[in-house]
Short mmCIF file of C-alpha atoms in Angstrom, two decimals:
data_model
loop_
_atom_site.label_atom_id
_atom_site.label_comp_id
_atom_site.label_asym_id
_atom_site.label_seq_id
_atom_site.Cartn_x
_atom_site.Cartn_y
_atom_site.Cartn_z
CA UNK A 1 -25.31 18.46 7.57
CA UNK A 2 -27.76 20.45 9.63
CA UNK A 3 -29.71 19.41 12.72
CA UNK A 4 -32.82 17.49 11.75
CA UNK A 5 -35.72 15.67 13.37
CA UNK A 6 -35.47 11.91 13.56
CA UNK A 7 -37.07 9.12 15.57
CA UNK A 8 -36.18 5.67 16.82
CA UNK A 9 -38.07 2.43 16.38
CA UNK A 10 -38.24 2.39 20.19
CA UNK A 11 -40.82 5.18 20.03
CA UNK A 12 -43.02 2.84 17.96
CA UNK A 13 -42.30 -0.17 20.15
CA UNK A 14 -45.97 -0.90 20.84
CA UNK A 15 -47.04 -0.39 17.23
CA UNK A 16 -44.33 -2.80 16.05
CA UNK A 17 -45.87 -5.43 18.30
CA UNK A 18 -43.01 -7.12 20.10
CA UNK A 19 -39.29 -7.45 20.68
CA UNK A 20 -37.13 -9.96 18.91
CA UNK A 21 -34.53 -11.30 21.31
CA UNK A 22 -31.21 -12.83 20.47
CA UNK A 23 -28.61 -14.16 22.89
CA UNK A 24 -25.35 -13.36 21.08
CA UNK A 25 -24.78 -16.81 19.60
CA UNK A 26 -27.91 -18.72 18.57
CA UNK A 27 -30.06 -15.69 17.69
CA UNK A 28 -33.33 -17.09 18.99
CA UNK A 29 -36.07 -14.94 17.58
CA UNK A 30 -39.52 -14.33 19.02
CA UNK A 31 -42.08 -13.37 16.36
CA UNK A 32 -44.12 -10.18 16.73
CA UNK A 33 -47.50 -10.33 18.40
CA UNK A 34 -50.58 -10.62 16.21
CA UNK A 35 -51.80 -7.17 17.21
CA UNK A 36 -48.87 -5.30 15.67
CA UNK A 37 -50.14 -2.13 14.01
CA UNK A 38 -47.33 -2.12 11.47
CA UNK A 39 -44.23 -3.98 10.39
CA UNK A 40 -40.70 -2.63 10.38
CA UNK A 41 -40.87 -2.51 6.58
CA UNK A 42 -43.76 -0.04 6.88
CA UNK A 43 -41.97 2.24 9.34
CA UNK A 44 -40.10 4.43 6.79
CA UNK A 45 -43.27 5.29 4.90
CA UNK A 46 -45.19 6.00 8.12
CA UNK A 47 -42.39 8.23 9.38
CA UNK A 48 -42.37 10.17 6.12
CA UNK A 49 -46.11 10.71 6.40
CA UNK A 50 -45.42 12.45 9.72
CA UNK A 51 -42.66 14.61 8.29
CA UNK A 52 -39.79 12.55 9.73
CA UNK A 53 -37.12 11.57 7.22
CA UNK A 54 -34.39 10.11 9.43
CA UNK A 55 -34.67 6.87 11.43
CA UNK A 56 -32.74 4.88 13.99
CA UNK A 57 -33.66 1.21 14.42
CA UNK A 58 -33.13 -0.82 17.60
CA UNK A 59 -31.39 -4.13 16.95
CA UNK A 60 -34.22 -6.11 18.54
CA UNK A 61 -36.82 -4.80 16.10
CA UNK A 62 -35.29 -6.66 13.16
CA UNK A 63 -37.23 -9.89 12.52
CA UNK A 64 -34.22 -11.22 10.61
CA UNK A 65 -30.77 -10.12 9.51
CA UNK A 66 -31.09 -11.93 6.21
CA UNK A 67 -29.42 -9.88 3.47
CA UNK A 68 -32.56 -9.95 1.34
CA UNK A 69 -34.65 -8.50 4.16
CA UNK A 70 -32.11 -5.77 4.94
CA UNK A 71 -31.95 -4.87 1.26
CA UNK A 72 -35.75 -4.70 1.09
CA UNK A 73 -35.87 -2.43 4.16
CA UNK A 74 -33.23 -0.19 2.59
CA UNK A 75 -35.32 -0.01 -0.59
CA UNK A 76 -38.46 0.94 1.38
CA UNK A 77 -36.52 3.70 3.12
CA UNK A 78 -35.16 5.02 -0.17
CA UNK A 79 -38.63 4.96 -1.72
CA UNK A 80 -39.97 7.03 1.19
CA UNK A 81 -36.98 9.40 1.05
CA UNK A 82 -36.00 8.36 4.57
CA UNK A 83 -32.40 8.07 5.80
CA UNK A 84 -31.62 5.11 8.05
CA UNK A 85 -29.02 6.80 10.20
CA UNK A 86 -28.08 4.03 12.60
CA UNK A 87 -28.72 0.69 14.20
CA UNK A 88 -29.00 1.06 17.98
CA UNK A 89 -27.24 -2.01 19.38
CA UNK A 90 -28.78 -2.16 22.85
CA UNK A 91 -26.97 -5.24 24.14
CA UNK A 92 -23.46 -6.62 24.47
CA UNK A 93 -20.98 -5.76 27.23
CA UNK A 94 -17.64 -4.63 25.84
CA UNK A 95 -16.32 -4.39 29.42
CA UNK A 96 -17.19 -7.96 30.46
CA UNK A 97 -14.57 -9.12 32.97
CA UNK A 98 -14.02 -12.55 31.44
CA UNK A 99 -11.93 -12.21 28.23
CA UNK A 100 -13.63 -15.13 26.48
CA UNK A 101 -17.12 -13.83 27.28
CA UNK A 102 -16.08 -10.35 26.22
CA UNK A 103 -14.89 -11.67 22.86
CA UNK A 104 -18.18 -13.53 22.33
CA UNK A 105 -20.09 -10.31 22.89
CA UNK A 106 -17.73 -8.24 20.76
CA UNK A 107 -18.16 -10.73 17.93
CA UNK A 108 -21.93 -10.43 18.27
CA UNK A 109 -21.65 -6.63 18.09
CA UNK A 110 -19.43 -6.90 15.01
CA UNK A 111 -22.22 -8.90 13.39
CA UNK A 112 -24.57 -5.96 13.87
CA UNK A 113 -22.00 -3.60 12.36
CA UNK A 114 -21.99 -5.94 9.35
CA UNK A 115 -25.79 -5.68 9.20
CA UNK A 116 -25.64 -1.89 9.39
CA UNK A 117 -23.34 -1.94 6.38
CA UNK A 118 -25.71 -4.14 4.37
CA UNK A 119 -28.64 -1.92 5.35
CA UNK A 120 -26.81 1.18 4.18
CA UNK A 121 -26.95 2.86 7.60
CA UNK A 122 -24.34 5.45 8.42
CA UNK A 123 -23.58 4.36 11.97
CA UNK A 124 -24.05 1.90 14.81
CA UNK A 125 -24.54 2.93 18.43
CA UNK A 126 -22.67 0.67 20.84
CA UNK A 127 -23.17 0.56 24.62
CA UNK A 128 -20.01 1.78 26.38
CA UNK A 129 -20.18 -0.97 28.99
CA UNK A 130 -22.05 -2.50 31.89
CA UNK A 131 -19.23 -2.23 34.44
CA UNK A 132 -19.65 0.03 37.46
CA UNK A 133 -17.26 2.80 38.44
CA UNK A 134 -17.47 4.64 41.79
CA UNK A 135 -19.34 7.91 41.32
CA UNK A 136 -16.77 9.91 43.29
CA UNK A 137 -13.64 8.51 41.66
CA UNK A 138 -11.01 11.24 41.29
CA UNK A 139 -9.42 9.98 38.07
CA UNK A 140 -12.00 8.18 35.90
CA UNK A 141 -9.53 7.81 33.02
CA UNK A 142 -7.35 5.62 35.22
CA UNK A 143 -10.06 3.11 36.05
CA UNK A 144 -9.60 -0.26 34.27
CA UNK A 145 -13.24 -0.43 33.13
CA UNK A 146 -13.06 3.06 31.59
CA UNK A 147 -9.84 2.08 29.83
CA UNK A 148 -11.35 -1.22 28.62
CA UNK A 149 -14.38 0.59 27.24
CA UNK A 150 -12.21 3.02 25.28
CA UNK A 151 -9.97 0.23 24.01
CA UNK A 152 -12.88 -1.83 22.71
CA UNK A 153 -14.75 1.14 21.26
CA UNK A 154 -11.60 1.99 19.28
CA UNK A 155 -11.35 -1.61 18.08
CA UNK A 156 -14.98 -1.46 16.91
CA UNK A 157 -14.27 1.89 15.26
CA UNK A 158 -11.50 0.23 13.25
CA UNK A 159 -13.83 -2.63 12.31
CA UNK A 160 -16.56 -0.22 11.27
CA UNK A 161 -14.14 1.74 9.10
CA UNK A 162 -13.86 -1.24 6.77
CA UNK A 163 -17.68 -1.44 6.55
CA UNK A 164 -18.28 2.26 6.06
CA UNK A 165 -19.99 2.44 9.46
CA UNK A 166 -19.24 5.06 12.08
CA UNK A 167 -19.28 3.94 15.70
CA UNK A 168 -20.72 6.06 18.47
CA UNK A 169 -21.87 5.48 22.02
CA UNK A 170 -24.37 7.10 24.41
CA UNK A 171 -24.88 8.20 28.01
CA UNK A 172 -26.70 4.92 28.51
CA UNK A 173 -26.20 1.96 30.87
CA UNK A 174 -24.02 1.95 34.03
CA UNK A 175 -20.56 2.88 32.79
CA UNK A 176 -21.57 6.04 30.93
CA UNK A 177 -24.49 7.39 32.96
CA UNK A 178 -22.26 9.90 34.72
CA UNK A 179 -20.98 12.67 32.48
CA UNK A 180 -17.41 12.67 33.83
CA UNK A 181 -17.08 8.93 33.24
CA UNK A 182 -18.34 9.22 29.66
CA UNK A 183 -16.06 12.18 28.94
CA UNK A 184 -13.09 10.16 30.23
CA UNK A 185 -13.95 7.34 27.80
CA UNK A 186 -14.29 9.76 24.89
CA UNK A 187 -10.99 11.49 25.64
CA UNK A 188 -9.23 8.11 25.70
CA UNK A 189 -10.70 7.36 22.26
CA UNK A 190 -8.57 10.06 20.62
CA UNK A 191 -11.43 11.64 18.69
CA UNK A 192 -12.54 8.41 17.02
CA UNK A 193 -15.79 7.98 18.98
CA UNK A 194 -18.67 10.43 19.23
CA UNK A 195 -21.97 10.08 21.07
CA UNK A 196 -25.69 10.14 20.92
CA UNK A 197 -26.48 12.61 23.70
CA UNK A 198 -29.72 11.59 25.45
CA UNK A 199 -31.07 14.37 27.66
CA UNK A 200 -33.68 12.08 29.20
CA UNK A 201 -31.03 9.68 30.54
CA UNK A 202 -29.76 12.24 33.05
CA UNK A 203 -31.88 12.66 36.17
CA UNK A 204 -31.94 15.12 39.02
CA UNK A 205 -31.55 18.86 39.44
CA UNK A 206 -28.09 19.01 37.83
CA UNK A 207 -29.08 17.23 34.61
CA UNK A 208 -28.70 20.34 32.43
CA UNK A 209 -25.14 20.78 33.71
CA UNK A 210 -24.37 17.08 33.17
CA UNK A 211 -25.84 17.23 29.68
CA UNK A 212 -23.77 20.30 28.80
CA UNK A 213 -20.58 18.38 29.65
CA UNK A 214 -21.22 15.73 26.98
CA UNK A 215 -23.00 17.84 24.35
CA UNK A 216 -19.79 18.84 22.49
CA UNK A 217 -19.24 15.18 21.55
CA UNK A 218 -22.76 14.72 20.16
CA UNK A 219 -23.20 13.79 16.52
CA UNK A 220 -26.75 12.65 17.21
CA UNK A 221 -29.23 13.19 20.01
CA UNK A 222 -32.22 11.64 21.74
CA UNK A 223 -34.93 13.97 22.97
CA UNK A 224 -37.45 12.82 25.55
CA UNK A 225 -40.36 14.87 26.85
CA UNK A 226 -42.35 15.09 30.03
CA UNK A 227 -46.14 14.98 29.83
CA UNK A 228 -49.09 16.16 31.86
CA UNK A 229 -51.65 13.60 33.09
CA UNK A 230 -53.90 14.46 30.14
CA UNK A 231 -51.13 13.51 27.71
CA UNK A 232 -50.17 17.07 26.75
CA UNK A 233 -46.48 17.79 26.38
CA UNK A 234 -44.42 19.97 28.73
CA UNK A 235 -42.71 22.02 25.99
CA UNK A 236 -40.17 23.90 28.11
CA UNK A 237 -38.45 20.73 29.28
CA UNK A 238 -37.99 19.38 25.76
CA UNK A 239 -36.92 22.78 24.44
CA UNK A 240 -34.35 23.17 27.23
CA UNK A 241 -32.50 20.00 26.27
CA UNK A 242 -32.49 20.96 22.60
CA UNK A 243 -31.06 24.38 23.43
CA UNK A 244 -28.13 22.81 25.29
CA UNK A 245 -27.33 20.80 22.16
CA UNK A 246 -27.65 23.83 19.91
CA UNK A 247 -25.30 25.85 22.09
CA UNK A 248 -22.65 23.17 21.56
CA UNK A 249 -22.92 23.50 17.77
CA UNK A 250 -24.99 20.33 17.27
CA UNK A 251 -25.71 19.44 13.64
CA UNK A 252 -26.99 15.88 13.58
CA UNK A 253 -30.22 13.92 13.73
CA UNK A 254 -32.30 14.49 16.87
CA UNK A 255 -34.44 11.43 17.52
CA UNK A 256 -37.72 12.10 19.28
CA UNK A 257 -38.13 9.31 21.84
CA UNK A 258 -41.59 8.58 23.18
CA UNK A 259 -41.33 6.18 26.11
CA UNK A 260 -44.27 7.11 28.35
CA UNK A 261 -47.70 5.54 29.02
CA UNK A 262 -50.33 6.59 26.50
CA UNK A 263 -53.64 8.27 27.22
CA UNK A 264 -56.47 6.16 25.80
CA UNK A 265 -57.34 6.72 22.14
CA UNK A 266 -53.90 8.17 21.47
CA UNK A 267 -51.17 6.63 19.36
CA UNK A 268 -47.39 6.95 19.47
CA UNK A 269 -47.63 9.13 16.38
CA UNK A 270 -49.83 11.63 18.25
CA UNK A 271 -47.09 12.11 20.84
CA UNK A 272 -44.36 12.26 18.23
CA UNK A 273 -46.32 14.90 16.32
CA UNK A 274 -46.50 17.02 19.50
CA UNK A 275 -42.77 16.60 20.12
CA UNK A 276 -41.98 17.42 16.51
CA UNK A 277 -43.85 20.73 16.71
CA UNK A 278 -41.62 21.78 19.60
CA UNK A 279 -38.43 20.46 18.00
CA UNK A 280 -39.15 22.17 14.67
CA UNK A 281 -39.34 25.52 16.47
CA UNK A 282 -36.12 24.92 18.43
CA UNK A 283 -33.79 23.42 15.82
#
């Protein structure tokens, strides 16, 4: 596979109208607001109209996990010639200290891996953990939370194997927001786990160096841009992150993530179009 432009349902969060929340066990769902500009079923066709043929979908944007609905969404994607690459599972703590609570959350995550299989996605992105590790720790691989994260990611990898779903994680949430900590987790996973490398999740003057440390493990990426006050994109910043990925031999989907306030009269698609023009030149 070659590197290709993708996007996430998070970039269309406002257009989709709301977030559906579930609490691991009872799956209490909140319906979308009445001012939603489109439904999730319409997203593949809309993406294709903007030249995007790969999608990632956040778990909380599914109004139901009913098999019939997932099959219908898969059919809409196929009709639009759009690949559903992954479900982004944005919740669940695989490093929860209490073993019983951890198992509840792992079981909830396994349910989303099941849903990814029904949907026909290729992968599920799992959060590496919510535990905190001291930033200056000398041996991250020896920390119990790092070891727990790797252990549970490998268990989810084994579960996903039976469903035809690859498991990957991301530099996202407390345990993996420092490159050295994430690299320690990945090395403990014995090559089973890869990552979505999100350039925008690293902050500060050393973020290019931090990003370069994790880029070799990336099988997908998230690209975020900075914008001027008039809504115009800062192309060099977006291009710089893409170049770090390319230098590592990246060949996966690169999801354009729009997560900024919008200038009036603009839509999320306007921003994604601007990002795509930059990404198309860099990939």
